Amino acid sequence: MKRTTRHLSLWLLLATALLAWQTAMARNLPDFTELVEQAAPGVVNISTSRMVERQASPFHNFGGQEVPEIFRHFFGDRFPTPPGDGPGRKEERQSLGSGFIIDEAGYIMTNAHVVEGADEILVRLNDRRELEAELVGADAKTDVALLKVDADSLPTLTLGDSDGLQVGEWVAAIGSPFGFDHSVTAGIVSAIDRTLPRDAYVPFIQTDVAINPGNSGGPLFNLDGEVVGINSQIFTRSGGFMGLSFAIPINVALNVADQLRDGGRVSRGWLGVMIQPVSRDLAESFGMDNTEGALIADLDPEGPAARGGLKAGDVILSVNGEMVESSSTLPRLIGRVSPGSEVELTLLRDGERREETVTLGDWPESQGSVASRQGEEPASARLGVAVEPLQDAERRELGIEGGVRVREADPRGAAVKAGIRAGDILVSIDQKMVEGPDQLAELVAELPEDRAIPVRLYRDGRSLFVALRLSGD
């Protein structure tokens, strides 16, 4: 009986301690009530509409209504479509998003994808007023858009400094997920300076704040109630929130918004290079101690880099003294410099560091691409490939003086292990131009064993480097 009483006392003591710990932890959690009360009036709901052409479908809407399942069962794909109600007919599409007021004169910031292609943009304020908005400008590369409504003395949000954000810091979002106005979610900053595919110009803020369709374009707040980002993307396999949300830093967005307000477009520095990451093997082949930097795989022959003396095979290590930690860092560093400005680049070329000054151009609206075609002759057994010469027209098209095409590649050979495949055009090996099949064999015969060698090639009209390692076996 005494043992039972002792056990109960121990469990009671542990439960009391746990409750006290939970209470203490709860007291340390942030309270967002004041933040929401102050910020909510500056957050808006954005709805857009646009007319699109109806696409062909096994079942067209009948009189604007979905075809009942029982008719589908009997008629299958042959259900009759009323005249003027089939493919080619215009129909209205609507979408929802969020935004926030940055100027009491009526300027509102949101995502570019929220208003893309919109024929009409309606902004609903916290006081339930609905105002038609004009698109001042949008920048697809950063996914930032600036709107203007005809109103005065609007409630504005306080903009913070996204450069001061730290991983682990509490943040909150207000938006309209699935159309539910002014919904509040909170979490922490999971990471900063994230690079996402196809978004090289934005160092995203990653959070675990619950973001869903309709939150796009809404503000991300720090605990001081300052906007530090624009909620933009989620990573999902289901279409809903999975714990990975990404926001555009407000410092980046503000720079874009200012340019849109002043000129209706965004200008950013352009170097005119095609880059790729420096892999471990490539780093060894270039005599580098680490994989930092951006490797120039190709250059626009008329671009700023080519005019400034840069070459394919150069590794850009820093821009104006700021380290290029990876290839994804370079576009951001260059893009934030104004066109016409000079940048100081630290390069690695032929194993030696050097400084080059390049005057940046303005990012062209569209960039041409190069393509490839075909020709015939010998093989290099050491590489495990059969190659053929290029025609003069192909060389002119690619802007190269030499090069050979890989006609066949042995799956067990060194070339395939390095990532080279049939159809690739070999341009240089170990920084030496490949002039033709015979000269390729001579170059390969002189290559050392068990050391990574840089190989430049063209694939599908794009230039890239791979690291080749010849085995000593």
JSON list of N, CA and C in Angstrom, two decimals, residues 16-60:
[
{"chain": "A", "resi": 16, "resn": "THR", "atom": "N", "xyz": [2.79, 17.46, -12.27]},
{"chain": "A", "resi": 16, "resn": "THR", "atom": "CA", "xyz": [2.81, 18.88, -11.89]},
{"chain": "A", "resi": 16, "resn": "THR", "atom": "C", "xyz": [3.97, 19.61, -12.55]},
{"chain": "A", "resi": 17, "resn": "ALA", "atom": "N", "xyz": [5.14, 18.94, -12.58]},
{"chain": "A", "resi": 17, "resn": "ALA", "atom": "CA", "xyz": [6.32, 19.56, -13.20]},
{"chain": "A", "resi": 17, "resn": "ALA", "atom": "C", "xyz": [6.11, 19.75, -14.70]},
{"chain": "A", "resi": 18, "resn": "LEU", "atom": "N", "xyz": [5.50, 18.75, -15.35]},
{"chain": "A", "resi": 18, "resn": "LEU", "atom": "CA", "xyz": [5.23, 18.84, -16.78]},
{"chain": "A", "resi": 18, "resn": "LEU", "atom": "C", "xyz": [4.26, 19.98, -17.08]},
{"chain": "A", "resi": 19, "resn": "LEU", "atom": "N", "xyz": [3.22, 20.09, -16.25]},
{"chain": "A", "resi": 19, "resn": "LEU", "atom": "CA", "xyz": [2.24, 21.16, -16.43]},
{"chain": "A", "resi": 19, "resn": "LEU", "atom": "C", "xyz": [2.90, 22.53, -16.25]},
{"chain": "A", "resi": 20, "resn": "ALA", "atom": "N", "xyz": [3.78, 22.63, -15.27]},
{"chain": "A", "resi": 20, "resn": "ALA", "atom": "CA", "xyz": [4.47, 23.89, -15.03]},
{"chain": "A", "resi": 20, "resn": "ALA", "atom": "C", "xyz": [5.38, 24.25, -16.20]},
{"chain": "A", "resi": 21, "resn": "TRP", "atom": "N", "xyz": [6.05, 23.21, -16.76]},
{"chain": "A", "resi": 21, "resn": "TRP", "atom": "CA", "xyz": [6.94, 23.44, -17.92]},
{"chain": "A", "resi": 21, "resn": "TRP", "atom": "C", "xyz": [6.13, 23.90, -19.13]},
{"chain": "A", "resi": 22, "resn": "GLN", "atom": "N", "xyz": [4.98, 23.24, -19.35]},
{"chain": "A", "resi": 22, "resn": "GLN", "atom": "CA", "xyz": [4.13, 23.61, -20.48]},
{"chain": "A", "resi": 22, "resn": "GLN", "atom": "C", "xyz": [3.59, 25.03, -20.32]},
{"chain": "A", "resi": 23, "resn": "THR", "atom": "N", "xyz": [3.24, 25.39, -19.08]},
{"chain": "A", "resi": 23, "resn": "THR", "atom": "CA", "xyz": [2.74, 26.75, -18.83]},
{"chain": "A", "resi": 23, "resn": "THR", "atom": "C", "xyz": [3.82, 27.78, -19.10]},
{"chain": "A", "resi": 24, "resn": "ALA", "atom": "N", "xyz": [5.05, 27.46, -18.65]},
{"chain": "A", "resi": 24, "resn": "ALA", "atom": "CA", "xyz": [6.16, 28.38, -18.87]},
{"chain": "A", "resi": 24, "resn": "ALA", "atom": "C", "xyz": [6.45, 28.53, -20.37]},
{"chain": "A", "resi": 25, "resn": "MET", "atom": "N", "xyz": [6.41, 27.42, -21.08]},
{"chain": "A", "resi": 25, "resn": "MET", "atom": "CA", "xyz": [6.65, 27.46, -22.52]},
{"chain": "A", "resi": 25, "resn": "MET", "atom": "C", "xyz": [5.57, 28.26, -23.21]},
{"chain": "A", "resi": 26, "resn": "ALA", "atom": "N", "xyz": [4.32, 28.09, -22.79]},
{"chain": "A", "resi": 26, "resn": "ALA", "atom": "CA", "xyz": [3.21, 28.83, -23.40]},
{"chain": "A", "resi": 26, "resn": "ALA", "atom": "C", "xyz": [3.38, 30.33, -23.20]},
{"chain": "A", "resi": 27, "resn": "ARG", "atom": "N", "xyz": [3.91, 30.70, -22.00]},
{"chain": "A", "resi": 27, "resn": "ARG", "atom": "CA", "xyz": [4.11, 32.13, -21.74]},
{"chain": "A", "resi": 27, "resn": "ARG", "atom": "C", "xyz": [5.17, 32.72, -22.67]},
{"chain": "A", "resi": 28, "resn": "ASN", "atom": "N", "xyz": [6.13, 31.88, -23.10]},
{"chain": "A", "resi": 28, "resn": "ASN", "atom": "CA", "xyz": [7.21, 32.36, -23.96]},
{"chain": "A", "resi": 28, "resn": "ASN", "atom": "C", "xyz": [6.82, 32.40, -25.44]},
{"chain": "A", "resi": 29, "resn": "LEU", "atom": "N", "xyz": [5.69, 31.81, -25.79]},
{"chain": "A", "resi": 29, "resn": "LEU", "atom": "CA", "xyz": [5.26, 31.84, -27.19]},
{"chain": "A", "resi": 29, "resn": "LEU", "atom": "C", "xyz": [4.78, 33.24, -27.54]},
{"chain": "A", "resi": 30, "resn": "PRO", "atom": "N", "xyz": [5.01, 33.65, -28.80]},
{"chain": "A", "resi": 30, "resn": "PRO", "atom": "CA", "xyz": [4.61, 35.01, -29.18]},
{"chain": "A", "resi": 30, "resn": "PRO", "atom": "C", "xyz": [3.10, 35.16, -29.26]},
{"chain": "A", "resi": 31, "resn": "ASP", "atom": "N", "xyz": [2.65, 36.37, -28.97]},
{"chain": "A", "resi": 31, "resn": "ASP", "atom": "CA", "xyz": [1.23, 36.71, -29.06]},
{"chain": "A", "resi": 31, "resn": "ASP", "atom": "C", "xyz": [1.06, 37.63, -30.27]},
{"chain": "A", "resi": 32, "resn": "PHE", "atom": "N", "xyz": [0.27, 37.18, -31.25]},
{"chain": "A", "resi": 32, "resn": "PHE", "atom": "CA", "xyz": [0.13, 37.93, -32.50]},
{"chain": "A", "resi": 32, "resn": "PHE", "atom": "C", "xyz": [-1.11, 38.82, -32.52]},
{"chain": "A", "resi": 33, "resn": "THR", "atom": "N", "xyz": [-1.85, 38.88, -31.43]},
{"chain": "A", "resi": 33, "resn": "THR", "atom": "CA", "xyz": [-3.14, 39.60, -31.46]},
{"chain": "A", "resi": 33, "resn": "THR", "atom": "C", "xyz": [-2.97, 41.08, -31.78]},
{"chain": "A", "resi": 34, "resn": "GLU", "atom": "N", "xyz": [-1.99, 41.73, -31.16]},
{"chain": "A", "resi": 34, "resn": "GLU", "atom": "CA", "xyz": [-1.78, 43.16, -31.40]},
{"chain": "A", "resi": 34, "resn": "GLU", "atom": "C", "xyz": [-1.29, 43.39, -32.83]},
{"chain": "A", "resi": 35, "resn": "LEU", "atom": "N", "xyz": [-0.40, 42.52, -33.28]},
{"chain": "A", "resi": 35, "resn": "LEU", "atom": "CA", "xyz": [0.12, 42.63, -34.65]},
{"chain": "A", "resi": 35, "resn": "LEU", "atom": "C", "xyz": [-1.02, 42.56, -35.66]},
{"chain": "A", "resi": 36, "resn": "VAL", "atom": "N", "xyz": [-1.91, 41.58, -35.47]},
{"chain": "A", "resi": 36, "resn": "VAL", "atom": "CA", "xyz": [-3.01, 41.37, -36.41]},
{"chain": "A", "resi": 36, "resn": "VAL", "atom": "C", "xyz": [-3.97, 42.56, -36.38]},
{"chain": "A", "resi": 37, "resn": "GLU", "atom": "N", "xyz": [-4.24, 43.06, -35.19]},
{"chain": "A", "resi": 37, "resn": "GLU", "atom": "CA", "xyz": [-5.16, 44.19, -35.05]},
{"chain": "A", "resi": 37, "resn": "GLU", "atom": "C", "xyz": [-4.64, 45.42, -35.79]},
{"chain": "A", "resi": 38, "resn": "GLN", "atom": "N", "xyz": [-3.34, 45.66, -35.71]},
{"chain": "A", "resi": 38, "resn": "GLN", "atom": "CA", "xyz": [-2.75, 46.82, -36.36]},
{"chain": "A", "resi": 38, "resn": "GLN", "atom": "C", "xyz": [-2.56, 46.63, -37.86]},
{"chain": "A", "resi": 39, "resn": "ALA", "atom": "N", "xyz": [-2.23, 45.40, -38.28]},
{"chain": "A", "resi": 39, "resn": "ALA", "atom": "CA", "xyz": [-1.86, 45.18, -39.68]},
{"chain": "A", "resi": 39, "resn": "ALA", "atom": "C", "xyz": [-3.03, 44.82, -40.58]},
{"chain": "A", "resi": 40, "resn": "ALA", "atom": "N", "xyz": [-4.06, 44.21, -40.04]},
{"chain": "A", "resi": 40, "resn": "ALA", "atom": "CA", "xyz": [-5.16, 43.71, -40.87]},
{"chain": "A", "resi": 40, "resn": "ALA", "atom": "C", "xyz": [-5.75, 44.74, -41.83]},
{"chain": "A", "resi": 41, "resn": "PRO", "atom": "N", "xyz": [-5.94, 46.01, -41.41]},
{"chain": "A", "resi": 41, "resn": "PRO", "atom": "CA", "xyz": [-6.54, 46.98, -42.34]},
{"chain": "A", "resi": 41, "resn": "PRO", "atom": "C", "xyz": [-5.72, 47.22, -43.60]},
{"chain": "A", "resi": 42, "resn": "GLY", "atom": "N", "xyz": [-4.40, 46.96, -43.55]},
{"chain": "A", "resi": 42, "resn": "GLY", "atom": "CA", "xyz": [-3.56, 47.19, -44.72]},
{"chain": "A", "resi": 42, "resn": "GLY", "atom": "C", "xyz": [-3.44, 46.01, -45.64]},
{"chain": "A", "resi": 43, "resn": "VAL", "atom": "N", "xyz": [-4.08, 44.88, -45.28]},
{"chain": "A", "resi": 43, "resn": "VAL", "atom": "CA", "xyz": [-4.04, 43.68, -46.12]},
{"chain": "A", "resi": 43, "resn": "VAL", "atom": "C", "xyz": [-5.31, 43.61, -46.95]},
{"chain": "A", "resi": 44, "resn": "VAL", "atom": "N", "xyz": [-5.18, 43.29, -48.24]},
{"chain": "A", "resi": 44, "resn": "VAL", "atom": "CA", "xyz": [-6.34, 43.28, -49.13]},
{"chain": "A", "resi": 44, "resn": "VAL", "atom": "C", "xyz": [-6.50, 41.94, -49.81]},
{"chain": "A", "resi": 45, "resn": "ASN", "atom": "N", "xyz": [-7.73, 41.70, -50.25]},
{"chain": "A", "resi": 45, "resn": "ASN", "atom": "CA", "xyz": [-8.05, 40.53, -51.06]},
{"chain": "A", "resi": 45, "resn": "ASN", "atom": "C", "xyz": [-8.08, 40.96, -52.52]},
{"chain": "A", "resi": 46, "resn": "ILE", "atom": "N", "xyz": [-7.47, 40.18, -53.40]},
{"chain": "A", "resi": 46, "resn": "ILE", "atom": "CA", "xyz": [-7.41, 40.53, -54.82]},
{"chain": "A", "resi": 46, "resn": "ILE", "atom": "C", "xyz": [-8.11, 39.44, -55.63]},
{"chain": "A", "resi": 47, "resn": "SER", "atom": "N", "xyz": [-9.08, 39.83, -56.43]},
{"chain": "A", "resi": 47, "resn": "SER", "atom": "CA", "xyz": [-9.74, 38.88, -57.34]},
{"chain": "A", "resi": 47, "resn": "SER", "atom": "C", "xyz": [-9.57, 39.39, -58.76]},
{"chain": "A", "resi": 48, "resn": "THR", "atom": "N", "xyz": [-9.30, 38.46, -59.66]},
{"chain": "A", "resi": 48, "resn": "THR", "atom": "CA", "xyz": [-9.10, 38.83, -61.06]},
{"chain": "A", "resi": 48, "resn": "THR", "atom": "C", "xyz": [-10.02, 38.01, -61.95]},
{"chain": "A", "resi": 49, "resn": "SER", "atom": "N", "xyz": [-10.29, 38.53, -63.11]},
{"chain": "A", "resi": 49, "resn": "SER", "atom": "CA", "xyz": [-11.07, 37.78, -64.10]},
{"chain": "A", "resi": 49, "resn": "SER", "atom": "C", "xyz": [-10.46, 38.02, -65.47]},
{"chain": "A", "resi": 50, "resn": "ARG", "atom": "N", "xyz": [-10.56, 37.02, -66.31]},
{"chain": "A", "resi": 50, "resn": "ARG", "atom": "CA", "xyz": [-10.07, 37.13, -67.69]},
{"chain": "A", "resi": 50, "resn": "ARG", "atom": "C", "xyz": [-10.87, 36.19, -68.57]},
{"chain": "A", "resi": 51, "resn": "MET", "atom": "N", "xyz": [-10.96, 36.55, -69.83]},
{"chain": "A", "resi": 51, "resn": "MET", "atom": "CA", "xyz": [-11.68, 35.73, -70.80]},
{"chain": "A", "resi": 51, "resn": "MET", "atom": "C", "xyz": [-10.69, 34.82, -71.51]},
{"chain": "A", "resi": 52, "resn": "VAL", "atom": "N", "xyz": [-10.98, 33.53, -71.52]},
{"chain": "A", "resi": 52, "resn": "VAL", "atom": "CA", "xyz": [-10.11, 32.57, -72.19]},
{"chain": "A", "resi": 52, "resn": "VAL", "atom": "C", "xyz": [-10.94, 31.73, -73.15]},
{"chain": "A", "resi": 53, "resn": "GLU", "atom": "N", "xyz": [-10.26, 31.12, -74.09]},
{"chain": "A", "resi": 53, "resn": "GLU", "atom": "CA", "xyz": [-10.95, 30.28, -75.06]},
{"chain": "A", "resi": 53, "resn": "GLU", "atom": "C", "xyz": [-11.15, 28.89, -74.50]},
{"chain": "A", "resi": 54, "resn": "ARG", "atom": "N", "xyz": [-12.37, 28.40, -74.58]},
{"chain": "A", "resi": 54, "resn": "ARG", "atom": "CA", "xyz": [-12.67, 27.08, -74.03]},
{"chain": "A", "resi": 54, "resn": "ARG", "atom": "C", "xyz": [-11.94, 26.01, -74.83]},
{"chain": "A", "resi": 55, "resn": "GLN", "atom": "N", "xyz": [-11.36, 25.07, -74.10]},
{"chain": "A", "resi": 55, "resn": "GLN", "atom": "CA", "xyz": [-10.62, 23.98, -74.74]},
{"chain": "A", "resi": 55, "resn": "GLN", "atom": "C", "xyz": [-11.55, 22.80, -75.00]},
{"chain": "A", "resi": 56, "resn": "ALA", "atom": "N", "xyz": [-11.13, 21.98, -75.98]},
{"chain": "A", "resi": 56, "resn": "ALA", "atom": "CA", "xyz": [-11.91, 20.78, -76.30]},
{"chain": "A", "resi": 56, "resn": "ALA", "atom": "C", "xyz": [-11.91, 19.83, -75.11]},
{"chain": "A", "resi": 57, "resn": "SER", "atom": "N", "xyz": [-13.03, 19.18, -74.87]},
{"chain": "A", "resi": 57, "resn": "SER", "atom": "CA", "xyz": [-13.16, 18.26, -73.74]},
{"chain": "A", "resi": 57, "resn": "SER", "atom": "C", "xyz": [-14.20, 17.20, -74.07]},
{"chain": "A", "resi": 58, "resn": "PRO", "atom": "N", "xyz": [-14.06, 15.97, -73.53]},
{"chain": "A", "resi": 58, "resn": "PRO", "atom": "CA", "xyz": [-15.09, 14.95, -73.78]},
{"chain": "A", "resi": 58, "resn": "PRO", "atom": "C", "xyz": [-16.47, 15.42, -73.37]},
{"chain": "A", "resi": 59, "resn": "PHE", "atom": "N", "xyz": [-16.56, 16.28, -72.33]},
{"chain": "A", "resi": 59, "resn": "PHE", "atom": "CA", "xyz": [-17.86, 16.78, -71.88]},
{"chain": "A", "resi": 59, "resn": "PHE", "atom": "C", "xyz": [-17.80, 18.29, -71.79]},
{"chain": "A", "resi": 60, "resn": "HIS", "atom": "N", "xyz": [-18.55, 18.99, -72.62]},
{"chain": "A", "resi": 60, "resn": "HIS", "atom": "CA", "xyz": [-18.64, 20.43, -72.54]},
{"chain": "A", "resi": 60, "resn": "HIS", "atom": "C", "xyz": [-19.77, 20.78, -71.56]}
]
